[in-house]
Amino acid sequence: MKKLIALTLALLMLALPVWAEERIPAAEGATLTVTGSASVTLKADYAKVSVGVSTKAATVEEATERNGEAIRSVIAALTAAGIAEDDIATSSYSVYAEYDYSTGEAVQSGFNVTNQLTVIIRDMTAIGATLDEATKAGANNIYNVEFCSTLAAEAQDEATVHAVQDAFRKAKLLAAAAGLDVGGVIALEENSGGYFTVAATYKAEAARDATSNVILPDDLTVSASVKLVVALIDPN
């Protein structure tokens, strides 16, 4: 059996140079389609957080009044912590009735009013402390800590250029493996792009003050993908 395998391999090795010398010319109008991708990592330089207040009361008037007082206190705490007014904006506001189903029937038990803010925190060392102040002022809905960068657009452009270069590299590699050359570009389109961070809640640690939260920024990964269609030409 071993002799048979050795003989088969020997025959294949003898045939390989003959096969390598054979060329399959590119058909007229032959094309090659490849995709290229690239990513760029950069440091986050600001954070975007959803901060809000949800209040419950027997009447809609009472729930609205209590919510208004609480959200004003939260905004005051945020501005006192150094957040610019332009970096605080309402993202959602809702009022809805609540029901008690414990008796088997829907019995209205009160109203819930929620006011949610989008807050931009530009001091990356003060994210935890700023959210602590908002909590102390009455915020009871804090989520979606998103790390962002003011250089994201430039990084996106860089990633796109690298993605195109990657596509050309692949096209030349594949064409050369087939004994062909890359001709002109027939089509080039962007498939996707964007920047991503790890979905962050509180990346919490035990701080020196047990009541304080530590928020650790994540790096951003900006990605781009393109599709390239090129003509194939026979170099002979």
PDB file of C-alpha atoms in Angstrom:
ATOM      1  CA  MET A   1       0.000   0.000   0.000  1.00  0.00           C
ATOM      2  CA  LYS A   2       2.816   2.387   0.917  1.00  0.00           C
ATOM      3  CA  LYS A   3       4.561   1.627  -2.389  1.00  0.00           C
ATOM      4  CA  LEU A   4       1.354   2.399  -4.283  1.00  0.00           C
ATOM      5  CA  ILE A   5       0.983   5.789  -2.531  1.00  0.00           C
ATOM      6  CA  ALA A   6       4.643   6.618  -3.187  1.00  0.00           C
ATOM      7  CA  LEU A   7       4.253   5.718  -6.870  1.00  0.00           C
ATOM      8  CA  THR A   8       1.120   7.884  -7.170  1.00  0.00           C
ATOM      9  CA  LEU A   9       2.873  10.869  -5.604  1.00  0.00           C
ATOM     10  CA  ALA A  10       5.861  10.404  -7.893  1.00  0.00           C
ATOM     11  CA  LEU A  11       3.626  10.408 -10.970  1.00  0.00           C
ATOM     12  CA  LEU A  12       1.855  13.572  -9.761  1.00  0.00           C
ATOM     13  CA  MET A  13       5.205  15.304  -9.223  1.00  0.00           C
ATOM     14  CA  LEU A  14       6.263  14.379 -12.741  1.00  0.00           C
ATOM     15  CA  ALA A  15       3.017  15.719 -14.170  1.00  0.00           C
ATOM     16  CA  LEU A  16       3.110  18.996 -12.194  1.00  0.00           C
ATOM     17  CA  PRO A  17       5.635  20.867 -14.382  1.00  0.00           C
ATOM     18  CA  VAL A  18       3.631  19.974 -17.486  1.00  0.00           C
ATOM     19  CA  TRP A  19       0.405  21.237 -15.885  1.00  0.00           C
ATOM     20  CA  ALA A  20       2.123  24.427 -14.635  1.00  0.00           C
ATOM     21  CA  GLU A  21       3.296  25.207 -18.168  1.00  0.00           C
ATOM     22  CA  GLU A  22      -0.222  24.927 -19.557  1.00  0.00           C
ATOM     23  CA  ARG A  23      -2.040  28.211 -19.676  1.00  0.00           C
ATOM     24  CA  ILE A  24      -5.745  28.769 -19.822  1.00  0.00           C
ATOM     25  CA  PRO A  25      -6.280  32.079 -21.628  1.00  0.00           C
ATOM     26  CA  ALA A  26      -8.783  34.509 -20.208  1.00  0.00           C
ATOM     27  CA  ALA A  27     -12.101  34.412 -22.021  1.00  0.00           C
ATOM     28  CA  GLU A  28     -13.158  37.580 -23.742  1.00  0.00           C
ATOM     29  CA  GLY A  29     -14.873  39.815 -21.206  1.00  0.00           C
ATOM     30  CA  ALA A  30     -13.683  37.718 -18.251  1.00  0.00           C
ATOM     31  CA  THR A  31     -13.946  39.514 -14.919  1.00  0.00           C
ATOM     32  CA  LEU A  32     -12.937  38.923 -11.334  1.00  0.00           C
ATOM     33  CA  THR A  33     -14.986  40.039  -8.319  1.00  0.00           C
ATOM     34  CA  VAL A  34     -13.362  40.395  -4.913  1.00  0.00           C
ATOM     35  CA  THR A  35     -14.129  42.084  -1.626  1.00  0.00           C
ATOM     36  CA  GLY A  36     -11.714  44.096   0.444  1.00  0.00           C
ATOM     37  CA  SER A  37     -11.992  45.030   4.093  1.00  0.00           C
ATOM     38  CA  ALA A  38     -10.059  46.997   6.662  1.00  0.00           C
ATOM     39  CA  SER A  39     -10.443  48.439  10.130  1.00  0.00           C
ATOM     40  CA  VAL A  40      -8.871  51.269  12.087  1.00  0.00           C
ATOM     41  CA  THR A  41      -8.742  51.475  15.877  1.00  0.00           C
ATOM     42  CA  LEU A  42      -8.807  54.812  17.660  1.00  0.00           C
ATOM     43  CA  LYS A  43      -9.273  56.163  21.147  1.00  0.00           C
ATOM     44  CA  ALA A  44     -12.658  57.403  22.288  1.00  0.00           C
ATOM     45  CA  ASP A  45     -12.678  61.064  23.316  1.00  0.00           C
ATOM     46  CA  TYR A  46     -16.268  61.480  24.488  1.00  0.00           C
ATOM     47  CA  ALA A  47     -19.127  59.374  25.804  1.00  0.00           C
ATOM     48  CA  LYS A  48     -22.836  59.434  25.013  1.00  0.00           C
ATOM     49  CA  VAL A  49     -25.150  58.243  27.795  1.00  0.00           C
ATOM     50  CA  SER A  50     -28.906  57.914  28.232  1.00  0.00           C
ATOM     51  CA  VAL A  51     -29.918  59.432  31.578  1.00  0.00           C
ATOM     52  CA  GLY A  52     -33.500  59.781  32.702  1.00  0.00           C
ATOM     53  CA  VAL A  53     -36.175  59.768  35.360  1.00  0.00           C
ATOM     54  CA  SER A  54     -39.213  57.524  35.650  1.00  0.00           C
ATOM     55  CA  THR A  55     -41.895  58.454  38.192  1.00  0.00           C
ATOM     56  CA  LYS A  56     -45.123  56.796  39.278  1.00  0.00           C
ATOM     57  CA  ALA A  57     -48.148  58.390  40.909  1.00  0.00           C
ATOM     58  CA  ALA A  58     -51.869  57.877  41.331  1.00  0.00           C
ATOM     59  CA  THR A  59     -52.760  60.639  38.871  1.00  0.00           C
ATOM     60  CA  VAL A  60     -51.153  61.770  35.653  1.00  0.00           C
ATOM     61  CA  GLU A  61     -50.882  65.309  37.004  1.00  0.00           C
ATOM     62  CA  GLU A  62     -48.963  64.173  40.070  1.00  0.00           C
ATOM     63  CA  ALA A  63     -46.695  61.868  38.075  1.00  0.00           C
ATOM     64  CA  THR A  64     -45.946  64.654  35.582  1.00  0.00           C
ATOM     65  CA  GLU A  65     -45.211  67.204  38.303  1.00  0.00           C
ATOM     66  CA  ARG A  66     -42.909  64.866  40.203  1.00  0.00           C
ATOM     67  CA  ASN A  67     -41.111  63.881  37.020  1.00  0.00           C
ATOM     68  CA  GLY A  68     -40.617  67.512  36.001  1.00  0.00           C
ATOM     69  CA  GLU A  69     -39.091  68.370  39.373  1.00  0.00           C
ATOM     70  CA  ALA A  70     -36.787  65.361  39.251  1.00  0.00           C
ATOM     71  CA  ILE A  71     -35.575  65.901  35.684  1.00  0.00           C
ATOM     72  CA  ARG A  72     -34.830  69.553  36.415  1.00  0.00           C
ATOM     73  CA  SER A  73     -32.745  68.458  39.401  1.00  0.00           C
ATOM     74  CA  VAL A  74     -30.877  65.974  37.213  1.00  0.00           C
ATOM     75  CA  ILE A  75     -30.149  68.610  34.565  1.00  0.00           C
ATOM     76  CA  ALA A  76     -28.928  71.009  37.253  1.00  0.00           C
ATOM     77  CA  ALA A  77     -26.634  68.308  38.638  1.00  0.00           C
ATOM     78  CA  LEU A  78     -25.262  67.559  35.184  1.00  0.00           C
ATOM     79  CA  THR A  79     -24.511  71.196  34.415  1.00  0.00           C
ATOM     80  CA  ALA A  80     -22.930  71.603  37.867  1.00  0.00           C
ATOM     81  CA  ALA A  81     -20.706  68.621  36.982  1.00  0.00           C
ATOM     82  CA  GLY A  82     -19.450  70.492  33.922  1.00  0.00           C
ATOM     83  CA  ILE A  83     -21.788  69.263  31.181  1.00  0.00           C
ATOM     84  CA  ALA A  84     -22.605  72.003  28.668  1.00  0.00           C
ATOM     85  CA  GLU A  85     -26.292  72.737  28.069  1.00  0.00           C
ATOM     86  CA  ASP A  86     -25.830  71.973  24.357  1.00  0.00           C
ATOM     87  CA  ASP A  87     -24.688  68.473  25.346  1.00  0.00           C
ATOM     88  CA  ILE A  88     -27.990  67.665  27.082  1.00  0.00           C
ATOM     89  CA  ALA A  89     -31.057  66.894  24.971  1.00  0.00           C
ATOM     90  CA  THR A  90     -34.367  65.090  25.460  1.00  0.00           C
ATOM     91  CA  SER A  91     -34.321  61.736  23.630  1.00  0.00           C
ATOM     92  CA  SER A  92     -37.753  60.432  24.684  1.00  0.00           C
ATOM     93  CA  TYR A  93     -40.750  61.332  26.824  1.00  0.00           C
ATOM     94  CA  SER A  94     -43.620  59.015  27.638  1.00  0.00           C
ATOM     95  CA  VAL A  95     -46.780  58.954  29.766  1.00  0.00           C
ATOM     96  CA  TYR A  96     -48.748  55.761  30.216  1.00  0.00           C
ATOM     97  CA  ALA A  97     -51.253  54.222  32.568  1.00  0.00           C
ATOM     98  CA  GLU A  98     -50.297  51.253  34.740  1.00  0.00           C
ATOM     99  CA  TYR A  99     -52.647  48.394  35.574  1.00  0.00           C
ATOM    100  CA  ASP A 100     -52.911  45.836  38.340  1.00  0.00           C
ATOM    101  CA  TYR A 101     -53.812  42.340  37.135  1.00  0.00           C
ATOM    102  CA  SER A 102     -53.646  40.568  40.512  1.00  0.00           C
ATOM    103  CA  THR A 103     -57.443  40.171  40.652  1.00  0.00           C
ATOM    104  CA  GLY A 104     -57.577  38.697  37.171  1.00  0.00           C
ATOM    105  CA  GLU A 105     -58.931  41.921  35.721  1.00  0.00           C
ATOM    106  CA  ALA A 106     -57.133  45.034  34.537  1.00  0.00           C
ATOM    107  CA  VAL A 107     -57.514  47.669  37.248  1.00  0.00           C
ATOM    108  CA  GLN A 108     -55.789  50.993  36.656  1.00  0.00           C
ATOM    109  CA  SER A 109     -53.307  51.558  39.469  1.00  0.00           C
ATOM    110  CA  GLY A 110     -51.679  54.827  38.449  1.00  0.00           C
ATOM    111  CA  PHE A 111     -49.533  56.530  35.848  1.00  0.00           C
ATOM    112  CA  ASN A 112     -45.895  56.385  34.850  1.00  0.00           C
ATOM    113  CA  VAL A 113     -44.043  59.338  33.336  1.00  0.00           C
ATOM    114  CA  THR A 114     -40.563  58.859  31.872  1.00  0.00           C
ATOM    115  CA  ASN A 115     -38.263  61.593  30.606  1.00  0.00           C
ATOM    116  CA  GLN A 116     -35.015  60.397  29.036  1.00  0.00           C
ATOM    117  CA  LEU A 117     -32.016  62.581  28.155  1.00  0.00           C
ATOM    118  CA  THR A 118     -29.062  62.002  25.873  1.00  0.00           C
ATOM    119  CA  VAL A 119     -26.004  63.364  27.649  1.00  0.00           C
ATOM    120  CA  ILE A 120     -22.581  63.882  26.072  1.00  0.00           C
ATOM    121  CA  ILE A 121     -19.694  63.664  28.534  1.00  0.00           C
ATOM    122  CA  ARG A 122     -16.466  65.040  27.089  1.00  0.00           C
ATOM    123  CA  ASP A 123     -14.234  64.536  30.133  1.00  0.00           C
ATOM    124  CA  MET A 124     -13.411  60.844  29.820  1.00  0.00           C
ATOM    125  CA  THR A 125     -12.035  60.745  33.358  1.00  0.00           C
ATOM    126  CA  ALA A 126     -15.301  62.000  34.868  1.00  0.00           C
ATOM    127  CA  ILE A 127     -17.905  59.673  33.368  1.00  0.00           C
ATOM    128  CA  GLY A 128     -18.518  57.708  36.558  1.00  0.00           C
ATOM    129  CA  ALA A 129     -18.523  60.763  38.799  1.00  0.00           C
ATOM    130  CA  THR A 130     -20.922  62.617  36.487  1.00  0.00           C
ATOM    131  CA  LEU A 131     -23.382  59.723  36.459  1.00  0.00           C
ATOM    132  CA  ASP A 132     -23.095  59.473  40.246  1.00  0.00           C
ATOM    133  CA  GLU A 133     -24.198  63.102  40.528  1.00  0.00           C
ATOM    134  CA  ALA A 134     -27.116  62.472  38.178  1.00  0.00           C
ATOM    135  CA  THR A 135     -28.186  59.475  40.267  1.00  0.00           C
ATOM    136  CA  LYS A 136     -27.996  61.454  43.478  1.00  0.00           C
ATOM    137  CA  ALA A 137     -30.187  64.128  41.882  1.00  0.00           C
ATOM    138  CA  GLY A 138     -32.898  61.600  41.058  1.00  0.00           C
ATOM    139  CA  ALA A 139     -31.958  59.824  37.819  1.00  0.00           C
ATOM    140  CA  ASN A 140     -33.171  56.229  37.967  1.00  0.00           C
ATOM    141  CA  ASN A 141     -32.742  55.247  34.287  1.00  0.00           C
ATOM    142  CA  ILE A 142     -29.107  55.178  33.124  1.00  0.00           C
ATOM    143  CA  TYR A 143     -28.044  52.969  30.220  1.00  0.00           C
ATOM    144  CA  ASN A 144     -26.364  52.831  26.799  1.00  0.00           C
ATOM    145  CA  VAL A 145     -22.929  54.169  27.693  1.00  0.00           C
ATOM    146  CA  GLU A 146     -21.524  54.617  24.191  1.00  0.00           C
ATOM    147  CA  PHE A 147     -17.922  55.636  23.570  1.00  0.00           C
ATOM    148  CA  CYS A 148     -17.362  57.882  20.552  1.00  0.00           C
ATOM    149  CA  SER A 149     -14.626  59.851  18.814  1.00  0.00           C
ATOM    150  CA  THR A 150     -14.545  63.208  17.094  1.00  0.00           C
ATOM    151  CA  LEU A 151     -12.090  61.616  14.625  1.00  0.00           C
ATOM    152  CA  ALA A 152     -14.479  58.839  13.558  1.00  0.00           C
ATOM    153  CA  ALA A 153     -15.131  60.370  10.107  1.00  0.00           C
ATOM    154  CA  GLU A 154     -11.417  60.630   9.316  1.00  0.00           C
ATOM    155  CA  ALA A 155     -10.864  57.077  10.536  1.00  0.00           C
ATOM    156  CA  GLN A 156     -13.744  55.890   8.339  1.00  0.00           C
ATOM    157  CA  ASP A 157     -12.085  57.457   5.292  1.00  0.00           C
ATOM    158  CA  GLU A 158      -8.778  55.801   6.191  1.00  0.00           C
ATOM    159  CA  ALA A 159     -10.438  52.410   6.613  1.00  0.00           C
ATOM    160  CA  THR A 160     -12.171  52.793   3.239  1.00  0.00           C
ATOM    161  CA  VAL A 161      -8.875  53.543   1.460  1.00  0.00           C
ATOM    162  CA  HIS A 162      -7.280  50.494   3.080  1.00  0.00           C
ATOM    163  CA  ALA A 163     -10.276  48.353   2.091  1.00  0.00           C
ATOM    164  CA  VAL A 164      -9.855  49.358  -1.569  1.00  0.00           C
ATOM    165  CA  GLN A 165      -6.136  48.576  -1.380  1.00  0.00           C
ATOM    166  CA  ASP A 166      -6.974  45.193   0.148  1.00  0.00           C
ATOM    167  CA  ALA A 167      -9.379  44.463  -2.704  1.00  0.00           C
ATOM    168  CA  PHE A 168      -6.740  45.280  -5.331  1.00  0.00           C
ATOM    169  CA  ARG A 169      -4.207  43.117  -3.513  1.00  0.00           C
ATOM    170  CA  LYS A 170      -6.579  40.147  -3.565  1.00  0.00           C
ATOM    171  CA  ALA A 171      -7.455  40.709  -7.225  1.00  0.00           C
ATOM    172  CA  LYS A 172      -3.793  40.740  -8.278  1.00  0.00           C
ATOM    173  CA  LEU A 173      -3.059  37.674  -6.154  1.00  0.00           C
ATOM    174  CA  LEU A 174      -5.897  35.639  -7.650  1.00  0.00           C
ATOM    175  CA  ALA A 175      -5.190  36.771 -11.187  1.00  0.00           C
ATOM    176  CA  ALA A 176      -1.496  35.903 -10.891  1.00  0.00           C
ATOM    177  CA  ALA A 177      -2.344  32.459  -9.511  1.00  0.00           C
ATOM    178  CA  ALA A 178      -4.334  31.853 -12.704  1.00  0.00           C
ATOM    179  CA  GLY A 179      -1.512  33.155 -14.917  1.00  0.00           C
ATOM    180  CA  LEU A 180      -3.423  36.313 -15.766  1.00  0.00           C
ATOM    181  CA  ASP A 181      -3.127  40.035 -15.209  1.00  0.00           C
ATOM    182  CA  VAL A 182      -5.586  42.519 -13.743  1.00  0.00           C
ATOM    183  CA  GLY A 183      -7.044  44.913 -16.283  1.00  0.00           C
ATOM    184  CA  GLY A 184      -9.215  47.955 -15.766  1.00  0.00           C
ATOM    185  CA  VAL A 185     -11.727  48.508 -12.998  1.00  0.00           C
ATOM    186  CA  ILE A 186     -15.259  47.652 -14.064  1.00  0.00           C
ATOM    187  CA  ALA A 187     -17.040  48.436 -10.803  1.00  0.00           C
ATOM    188  CA  LEU A 188     -16.154  49.525  -7.303  1.00  0.00           C
ATOM    189  CA  GLU A 189     -18.721  49.941  -4.554  1.00  0.00           C
ATOM    190  CA  GLU A 190     -18.777  50.288  -0.796  1.00  0.00           C
ATOM    191  CA  ASN A 191     -20.456  47.375   0.948  1.00  0.00           C
ATOM    192  CA  SER A 192     -20.571  48.577   4.526  1.00  0.00           C
ATOM    193  CA  GLY A 193     -18.872  50.663   7.126  1.00  0.00           C
ATOM    194  CA  GLY A 194     -19.248  52.113  10.565  1.00  0.00           C
ATOM    195  CA  TYR A 195     -17.700  52.226  13.990  1.00  0.00           C
ATOM    196  CA  PHE A 196     -18.302  49.872  16.843  1.00  0.00           C
ATOM    197  CA  THR A 197     -17.567  49.685  20.534  1.00  0.00           C
ATOM    198  CA  VAL A 198     -18.206  47.022  23.106  1.00  0.00           C
ATOM    199  CA  ALA A 199     -21.761  47.516  24.343  1.00  0.00           C
ATOM    200  CA  ALA A 200     -21.055  49.130  27.667  1.00  0.00           C
ATOM    201  CA  THR A 201     -23.257  49.383  30.678  1.00  0.00           C
ATOM    202  CA  TYR A 202     -21.209  50.253  33.705  1.00  0.00           C
ATOM    203  CA  LYS A 203     -17.822  48.688  33.269  1.00  0.00           C
ATOM    204  CA  ALA A 204     -17.807  48.864  37.028  1.00  0.00           C
ATOM    205  CA  GLU A 205     -15.031  48.229  39.508  1.00  0.00           C
ATOM    206  CA  ALA A 206     -14.868  48.632  43.263  1.00  0.00           C
ATOM    207  CA  ALA A 207     -13.654  52.208  43.620  1.00  0.00           C
ATOM    208  CA  ARG A 208     -12.047  53.813  46.644  1.00  0.00           C
ATOM    209  CA  ASP A 209     -15.479  55.147  47.453  1.00  0.00           C
ATOM    210  CA  ALA A 210     -17.810  52.144  47.400  1.00  0.00           C
ATOM    211  CA  THR A 211     -20.705  54.376  46.307  1.00  0.00           C
ATOM    212  CA  SER A 212     -18.868  55.586  43.220  1.00  0.00           C
ATOM    213  CA  ASN A 213     -18.783  53.950  39.795  1.00  0.00           C
ATOM    214  CA  VAL A 214     -15.723  53.595  37.602  1.00  0.00           C
ATOM    215  CA  ILE A 215     -16.370  53.778  33.842  1.00  0.00           C
ATOM    216  CA  LEU A 216     -13.497  52.589  31.663  1.00  0.00           C
ATOM    217  CA  PRO A 217     -13.515  53.800  28.028  1.00  0.00           C
ATOM    218  CA  ASP A 218     -13.223  51.250  25.226  1.00  0.00           C
ATOM    219  CA  ASP A 219     -11.388  51.807  21.947  1.00  0.00           C
ATOM    220  CA  LEU A 220     -13.409  52.278  18.789  1.00  0.00           C
ATOM    221  CA  THR A 221     -13.056  49.989  15.799  1.00  0.00           C
ATOM    222  CA  VAL A 222     -13.942  51.699  12.532  1.00  0.00           C
ATOM    223  CA  SER A 223     -14.459  49.291   9.641  1.00  0.00           C
ATOM    224  CA  ALA A 224     -15.030  49.454   5.891  1.00  0.00           C
ATOM    225  CA  SER A 225     -15.775  46.888   3.177  1.00  0.00           C
ATOM    226  CA  VAL A 226     -15.794  47.302  -0.593  1.00  0.00           C
ATOM    227  CA  LYS A 227     -16.567  45.161  -3.653  1.00  0.00           C
ATOM    228  CA  LEU A 228     -14.238  45.395  -6.628  1.00  0.00           C
ATOM    229  CA  VAL A 229     -14.857  44.060 -10.134  1.00  0.00           C
ATOM    230  CA  VAL A 230     -11.875  44.065 -12.502  1.00  0.00           C
ATOM    231  CA  ALA A 231     -11.226  42.792 -15.997  1.00  0.00           C
ATOM    232  CA  LEU A 232      -8.901  39.828 -16.493  1.00  0.00           C
ATOM    233  CA  ILE A 233      -6.385  39.940 -19.313  1.00  0.00           C
ATOM    234  CA  ASP A 234      -3.963  37.393 -20.724  1.00  0.00           C
ATOM    235  CA  PRO A 235      -0.400  38.744 -20.492  1.00  0.00           C
ATOM    236  CA  ASN A 236       0.626  36.854 -23.663  1.00  0.00           C
TER     237      ASN A 236
END
